[in-house]
PDB file of C-alpha atoms in Angstrom:
ATOM      1  CA  ALA A   1     115.258 136.670 104.121  1.00 64.00           C
ATOM      2  CA  GLU A   2     114.210 134.076 101.584  1.00 76.00           C
ATOM      3  CA  LEU A   3     110.403 134.141 101.246  1.00 81.00           C
ATOM      4  CA  ILE A   4     109.820 132.229  97.990  1.00 85.00           C
ATOM      5  CA  ARG A   5     110.409 128.488  98.134  1.00 86.00           C
ATOM      6  CA  ALA A   6     112.403 126.923  95.257  1.00 85.00           C
ATOM      7  CA  ARG A   7     112.587 130.294  93.491  1.00 84.00           C
ATOM      8  CA  GLY A   8     115.147 128.916  91.038  1.00 83.00           C
ATOM      9  CA  MET A   9     112.974 125.910  90.131  1.00 83.00           C
ATOM     10  CA  GLU A  10     115.861 123.760  91.363  1.00 81.00           C
ATOM     11  CA  ASP A  11     113.981 120.714  92.615  1.00 80.00           C
ATOM     12  CA  GLY A  12     111.371 120.309  89.886  1.00 75.00           C
ATOM     13  CA  ASP A  13     111.527 118.389  86.639  1.00 74.00           C
ATOM     14  CA  ALA A  14     109.546 118.020  83.416  1.00 70.00           C
ATOM     15  CA  SER A  15     106.884 115.949  85.162  1.00 77.00           C
ATOM     16  CA  ARG A  16     106.227 118.131  88.231  1.00 85.00           C
ATOM     17  CA  LEU A  17     106.580 121.608  89.689  1.00 90.00           C
ATOM     18  CA  PRO A  18     109.132 122.137  92.480  1.00 89.00           C
ATOM     19  CA  THR A  19     108.283 121.631  96.146  1.00 87.00           C
ATOM     20  CA  GLY A  20     106.174 124.519  97.416  1.00 88.00           C
ATOM     21  CA  TRP A  21     104.716 125.327  93.989  1.00 91.00           C
ATOM     22  CA  SER A  22     101.256 124.437  92.685  1.00 93.00           C
ATOM     23  CA  ALA A  23      99.174 125.316  89.644  1.00 93.00           C
ATOM     24  CA  ASP A  24      95.627 126.633  89.444  1.00 94.00           C
ATOM     25  CA  VAL A  25      94.451 126.102  85.866  1.00 94.00           C
ATOM     26  CA  SER A  26      91.023 126.108  84.226  1.00 94.00           C
ATOM     27  CA  GLY A  27      89.775 126.542  80.676  1.00 91.00           C
ATOM     28  CA  THR A  28      91.151 125.394  77.350  1.00 88.00           C
ATOM     29  CA  GLY A  29      94.728 126.003  76.262  1.00 89.00           C
ATOM     30  CA  ASN A  30      95.967 127.104  79.697  1.00 91.00           C
ATOM     31  CA  SER A  31      98.887 125.456  81.487  1.00 92.00           C
ATOM     32  CA  VAL A  32     101.630 125.822  84.086  1.00 92.00           C
ATOM     33  CA  SER A  33     104.819 123.787  83.631  1.00 90.00           C
ATOM     34  CA  LEU A  34     108.596 123.848  83.804  1.00 89.00           C
ATOM     35  CA  ASP A  35     110.566 124.672  80.663  1.00 88.00           C
ATOM     36  CA  PRO A  36     114.136 123.321  80.711  1.00 87.00           C
ATOM     37  CA  THR A  37     114.893 124.805  77.267  1.00 88.00           C
ATOM     38  CA  ASP A  38     114.586 128.494  78.155  1.00 85.00           C
ATOM     39  CA  THR A  39     116.101 129.855  81.367  1.00 84.00           C
ATOM     40  CA  PRO A  40     117.356 133.359  82.223  1.00 82.00           C
ATOM     41  CA  ASP A  41     120.546 131.896  83.704  1.00 83.00           C
ATOM     42  CA  PRO A  42     122.458 128.780  82.558  1.00 83.00           C
ATOM     43  CA  SER A  43     122.881 127.702  86.198  1.00 84.00           C
ATOM     44  CA  ARG A  44     119.096 127.339  86.555  1.00 82.00           C
ATOM     45  CA  PRO A  45     117.652 123.974  85.501  1.00 84.00           C
ATOM     46  CA  ALA A  46     114.332 125.367  84.223  1.00 85.00           C
ATOM     47  CA  SER A  47     112.008 128.327  84.093  1.00 87.00           C
ATOM     48  CA  LEU A  48     108.336 128.523  85.005  1.00 89.00           C
ATOM     49  CA  LYS A  49     106.155 128.612  81.891  1.00 90.00           C
ATOM     50  CA  ILE A  50     102.593 129.918  82.155  1.00 91.00           C
ATOM     51  CA  VAL A  51     100.368 129.691  79.084  1.00 91.00           C
ATOM     52  CA  GLN A  52      97.215 131.808  79.253  1.00 87.00           C
ATOM     53  CA  GLY A  53      94.556 131.196  76.618  1.00 85.00           C
ATOM     54  CA  SER A  54      91.642 133.487  75.891  1.00 80.00           C
ATOM     55  CA  LEU A  55      89.325 131.940  78.525  1.00 88.00           C
ATOM     56  CA  GLY A  56      89.864 130.586  82.014  1.00 89.00           C
ATOM     57  CA  LYS A  57      92.984 131.034  84.093  1.00 92.00           C
ATOM     58  CA  ALA A  58      96.519 129.810  84.556  1.00 93.00           C
ATOM     59  CA  ARG A  59      98.461 130.799  87.658  1.00 92.00           C
ATOM     60  CA  ALA A  60     101.363 129.493  89.698  1.00 92.00           C
ATOM     61  CA  ILE A  61     101.163 129.579  93.484  1.00 92.00           C
ATOM     62  CA  ASN A  62     104.123 129.487  95.879  1.00 90.00           C
ATOM     63  CA  ASP A  63     103.495 128.537  99.514  1.00 87.00           C
ATOM     64  CA  GLY A  64     106.754 130.048 100.717  1.00 84.00           C
ATOM     65  CA  PHE A  65     108.224 128.646 103.915  1.00 84.00           C
ATOM     66  CA  TRP A  66     105.193 128.021 106.113  1.00 81.00           C
ATOM     67  CA  GLY A  67     103.429 130.876 104.352  1.00 79.00           C
ATOM     68  CA  VAL A  68     104.806 134.185 103.123  1.00 80.00           C
ATOM     69  CA  PRO A  69     104.851 136.543 106.120  1.00 83.00           C
ATOM     70  CA  VAL A  70     104.035 139.906 104.554  1.00 86.00           C
ATOM     71  CA  GLU A  71     103.744 142.652 107.157  1.00 90.00           C
ATOM     72  CA  ALA A  72     101.930 145.978 106.808  1.00 95.00           C
ATOM     73  CA  GLY A  73     104.271 148.951 106.534  1.00 96.00           C
ATOM     74  CA  LYS A  74     107.317 146.927 105.440  1.00 93.00           C
ATOM     75  CA  THR A  75     108.965 147.326 102.041  1.00 92.00           C
ATOM     76  CA  TYR A  76     109.604 144.246  99.910  1.00 86.00           C
ATOM     77  CA  ARG A  77     111.600 143.855  96.713  1.00 85.00           C
ATOM     78  CA  LEU A  78     110.375 141.440  94.049  1.00 81.00           C
ATOM     79  CA  VAL A  79     112.409 140.711  90.934  1.00 81.00           C
ATOM     80  CA  ILE A  80     110.798 138.781  88.096  1.00 82.00           C
ATOM     81  CA  TRP A  81     112.294 137.925  84.735  1.00 82.00           C
ATOM     82  CA  ALA A  82     109.373 137.640  82.333  1.00 81.00           C
ATOM     83  CA  LYS A  83     108.940 137.396  78.612  1.00 80.00           C
ATOM     84  CA  SER A  84     105.992 137.027  76.288  1.00 81.00           C
ATOM     85  CA  ASP A  85     105.361 135.572  72.859  1.00 79.00           C
ATOM     86  CA  VAL A  86     103.023 138.506  72.149  1.00 78.00           C
ATOM     87  CA  PRO A  87     103.388 142.241  72.887  1.00 76.00           C
ATOM     88  CA  LEU A  88     102.250 143.238  76.376  1.00 69.00           C
ATOM     89  CA  LYS A  89     100.384 146.434  77.206  1.00 69.00           C
TER      90      LYS A  89
END
């Protein structure tokens, strides 16, 4: 079942995140936005871009469809395409 709302960023644009998504950002140099210039699949209109500076936080939150019903004891599969401008440890 689909748990993540607008997982393909299909209803957002350069001025706002898609329905069901919000940003929690604090500190200097941190941001959450859509990037239409760099997507993992040409059929996707944009990717989610999170910039994390040295202080504060930058995170994207997805409300799912009336919440994300995670149940104890069940197995879930999450696939994320991620890249970084700096090496990750």
